[in-house]
Every structure is written in C-alpha cells, then in structure tokens.
XYZ file of C-alpha atoms in Angstrom:
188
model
C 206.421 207.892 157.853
C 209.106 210.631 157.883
C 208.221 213.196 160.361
C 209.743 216.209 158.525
C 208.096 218.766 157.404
C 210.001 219.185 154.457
C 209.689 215.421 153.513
C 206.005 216.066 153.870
C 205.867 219.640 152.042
C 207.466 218.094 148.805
C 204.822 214.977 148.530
C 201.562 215.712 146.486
C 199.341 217.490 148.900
C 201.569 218.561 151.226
C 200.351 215.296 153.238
C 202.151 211.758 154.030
C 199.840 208.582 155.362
C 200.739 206.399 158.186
C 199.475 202.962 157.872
C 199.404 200.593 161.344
C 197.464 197.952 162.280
C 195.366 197.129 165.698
C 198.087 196.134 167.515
C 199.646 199.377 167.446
C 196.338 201.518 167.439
C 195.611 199.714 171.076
C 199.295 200.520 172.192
C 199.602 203.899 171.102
C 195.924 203.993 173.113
C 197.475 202.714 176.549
C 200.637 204.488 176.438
C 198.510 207.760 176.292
C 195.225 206.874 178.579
C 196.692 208.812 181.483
C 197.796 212.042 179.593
C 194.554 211.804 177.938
C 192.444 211.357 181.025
C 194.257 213.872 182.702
C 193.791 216.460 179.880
C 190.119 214.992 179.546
C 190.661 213.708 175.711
C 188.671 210.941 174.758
C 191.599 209.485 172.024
C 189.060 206.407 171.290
C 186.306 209.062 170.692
C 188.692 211.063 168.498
C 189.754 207.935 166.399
C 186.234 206.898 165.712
C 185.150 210.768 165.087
C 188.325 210.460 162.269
C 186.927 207.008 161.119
C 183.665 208.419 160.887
C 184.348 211.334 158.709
C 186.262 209.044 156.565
C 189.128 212.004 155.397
C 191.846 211.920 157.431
C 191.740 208.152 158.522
C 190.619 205.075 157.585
C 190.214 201.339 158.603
C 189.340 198.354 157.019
C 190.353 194.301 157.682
C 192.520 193.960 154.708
C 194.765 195.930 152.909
C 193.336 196.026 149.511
C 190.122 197.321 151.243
C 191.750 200.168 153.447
C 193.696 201.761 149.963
C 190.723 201.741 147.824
C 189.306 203.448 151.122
C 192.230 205.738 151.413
C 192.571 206.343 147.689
C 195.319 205.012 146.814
C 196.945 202.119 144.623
C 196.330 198.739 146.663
C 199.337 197.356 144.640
C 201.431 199.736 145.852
C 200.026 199.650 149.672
C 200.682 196.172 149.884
C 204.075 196.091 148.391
C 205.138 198.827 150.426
C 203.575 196.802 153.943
C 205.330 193.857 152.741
C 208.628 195.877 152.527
C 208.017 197.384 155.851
C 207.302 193.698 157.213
C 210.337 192.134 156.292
C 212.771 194.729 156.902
C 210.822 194.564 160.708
C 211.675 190.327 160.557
C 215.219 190.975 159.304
C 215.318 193.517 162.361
C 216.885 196.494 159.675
C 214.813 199.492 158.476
C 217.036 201.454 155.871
C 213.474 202.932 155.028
C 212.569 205.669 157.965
C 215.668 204.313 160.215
C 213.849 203.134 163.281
C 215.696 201.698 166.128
C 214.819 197.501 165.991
C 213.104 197.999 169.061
C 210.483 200.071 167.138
C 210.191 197.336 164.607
C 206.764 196.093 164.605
C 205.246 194.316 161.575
C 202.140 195.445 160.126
C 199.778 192.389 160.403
C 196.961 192.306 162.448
C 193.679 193.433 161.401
C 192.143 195.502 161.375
C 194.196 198.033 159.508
C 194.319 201.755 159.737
C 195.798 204.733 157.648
C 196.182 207.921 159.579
C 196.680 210.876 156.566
C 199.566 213.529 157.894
C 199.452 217.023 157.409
C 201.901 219.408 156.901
C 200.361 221.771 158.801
C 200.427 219.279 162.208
C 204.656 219.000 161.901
C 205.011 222.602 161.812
C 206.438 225.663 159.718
C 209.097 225.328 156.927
C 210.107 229.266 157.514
C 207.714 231.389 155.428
C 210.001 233.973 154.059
C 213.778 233.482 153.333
C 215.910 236.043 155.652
C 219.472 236.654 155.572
C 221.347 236.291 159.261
C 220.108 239.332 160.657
C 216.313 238.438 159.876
C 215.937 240.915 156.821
C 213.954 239.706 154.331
C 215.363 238.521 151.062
C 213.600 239.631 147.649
C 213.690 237.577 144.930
C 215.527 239.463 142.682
C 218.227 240.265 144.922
C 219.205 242.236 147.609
C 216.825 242.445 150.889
C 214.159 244.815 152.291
C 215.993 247.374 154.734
C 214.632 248.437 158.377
C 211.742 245.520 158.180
C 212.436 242.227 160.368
C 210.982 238.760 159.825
C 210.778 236.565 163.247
C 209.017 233.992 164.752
C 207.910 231.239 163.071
C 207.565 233.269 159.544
C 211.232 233.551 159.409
C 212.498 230.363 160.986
C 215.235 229.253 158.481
C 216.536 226.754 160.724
C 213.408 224.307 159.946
C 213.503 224.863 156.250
C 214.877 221.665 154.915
C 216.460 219.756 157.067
C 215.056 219.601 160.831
C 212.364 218.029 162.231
C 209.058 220.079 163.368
C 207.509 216.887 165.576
C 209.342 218.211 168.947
C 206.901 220.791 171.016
C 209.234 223.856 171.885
C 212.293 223.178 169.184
C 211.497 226.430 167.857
C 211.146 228.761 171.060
C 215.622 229.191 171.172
C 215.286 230.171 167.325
C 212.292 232.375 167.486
C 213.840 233.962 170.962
C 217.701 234.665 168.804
C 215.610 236.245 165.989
C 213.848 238.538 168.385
C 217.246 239.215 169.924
C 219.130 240.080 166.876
C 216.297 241.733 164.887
C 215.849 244.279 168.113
C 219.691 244.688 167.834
C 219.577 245.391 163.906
C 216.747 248.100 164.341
C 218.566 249.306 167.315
C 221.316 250.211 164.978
C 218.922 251.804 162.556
C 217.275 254.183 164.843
C-alpha cells in the first residue's frame, strides 16, 4: 500500500486496502503489545471489533474467499499477491519500494485485508493559497486581508508528501501562522 494521501485521494473512494496474512497480523501485534498496554489498547480486541463489523477489515483462509469478502475481483487479488510474492522471493519491490528487509511474502493463512482511509493519512491542503497564505479563487486573483492556515491551507502535503508521520505538519502549520500574522500585520 502507498501511504500517501494523495495516492489514496485519487483511488475510487478515497480508500486503498492492505492485504497481509497471519504472520504479519501476529508481528505487527508483538511489536506494539507494550505501547498498547501502556496506553491500555486492546489491538486484538480492536482487530476482532473490525472483523466483526465486517467494513473496514476482513479475514478469511484463502484468497478467493477474503475478496469476495472484501468486494473485490478475486482474479485480480490473487494476481496482484502473486506479484507481491515473487518480487518478495526475487528480494526487489519496484511496486511500493520497500527495503528487502521488509519483504515478506503473503502466504500464510489466514488472510486479512485492512481497508485505508484517506481520512487516517491526513489532509491534502483544503484550499489552494498563494505563499503568503491568501486564498486563491478560481477564477483568478486571491481573496485580500483573509488568511488560510493550519491544516486547511497546508500546500506542502498536496501531492507529493506523505501524511503517515505524527507531527510532519506542526513546522508548516507554525510558518503559516508566522507569515499570515506578518501579512495582516502589514494590512492593519
């Protein structure tokens, strides 16, 4: 799975699915017991609370079975696991550019697919501003003595950056502040 926003904000839905297998789902479980513990999450809890609702995730022993849960083609699950796979064996992924460390075939059951949500990587920078945070209209030109910061006006994440980092916006959102108070300073 890409983990931009603006990868996931152009698929249908604004949502991306990632698909893993037990192996994984038990790692990713022991790497975070002690955060979890400590914060007093239940992630087992949470997964089978997901699983339940069926909506958002979804598990099943084969593949065919966890698309047709999922919704989607089973063809075109299994071809796309089977691509995964064997870039993993030939230790290359020229699909999402993991490190080979990261590598790790999808292939023991049972299988999940965890659906991705734009709205879980983070803003894509509501309304376009020019440098000093003005808003842009559509037709041209830009709205005088009105600001747009924070995350409505964060340009930086628009296309290009990723959103999956807590904090990458706080320097942007703290400049826009900065400059926008400096603009309006000049106003009044």
């Amino acid at each position: 799975v890409v983990t931009q926003s603006a990868a996931i904000h152009n698929r249908p839905n604004c949502t991306a699915l990632s698909v893993f297998d037990q192996k994984v789902y038990d790692q990713k479980i022991a790497e975070t017991k002690a955060m979890a513990d400590e914060w007093g999450v239940n992630v087992e809890q949470q997964w089978k609370d997901i699983l339940e609702a069926g909506d958002d995730g979804f598990k099943a022993d084969t593949l065919e079975e966890l698309a047709k849960k999922a919704g989607v083609d089973p063809t075109v699950l299994k071809a796309s696991v089977d691509e995964y796979n064997a870039q993993c064996s030939a230790g290359i992924d020229s699909l999402f550019g993991k490190e080979k460390e990261y590598l790790q075939p999808i292939a023991t059951p049972p299988y999940y697919i965890g659906r991705i949500h734009e709205v879980m990587e983070g803003p894509l920078g509501g309304v376009v501003t020019d440098r000093t945070f003005r808003p842009l209209l559509e037709e041209g030109g830009r709205l005088e003595n009105v600001f747009v910061i924070g995350l409505d006006g964060i340009m930086l994440y628009r296309d290009v950056y990723p959103m999956d980092v807590p904090g990458s916006a706080s320097a942007e959102c703290l400049h826009g502040g900065r400059v926008a108070a400096n603009e309006a300073h000049k106003v009044v």
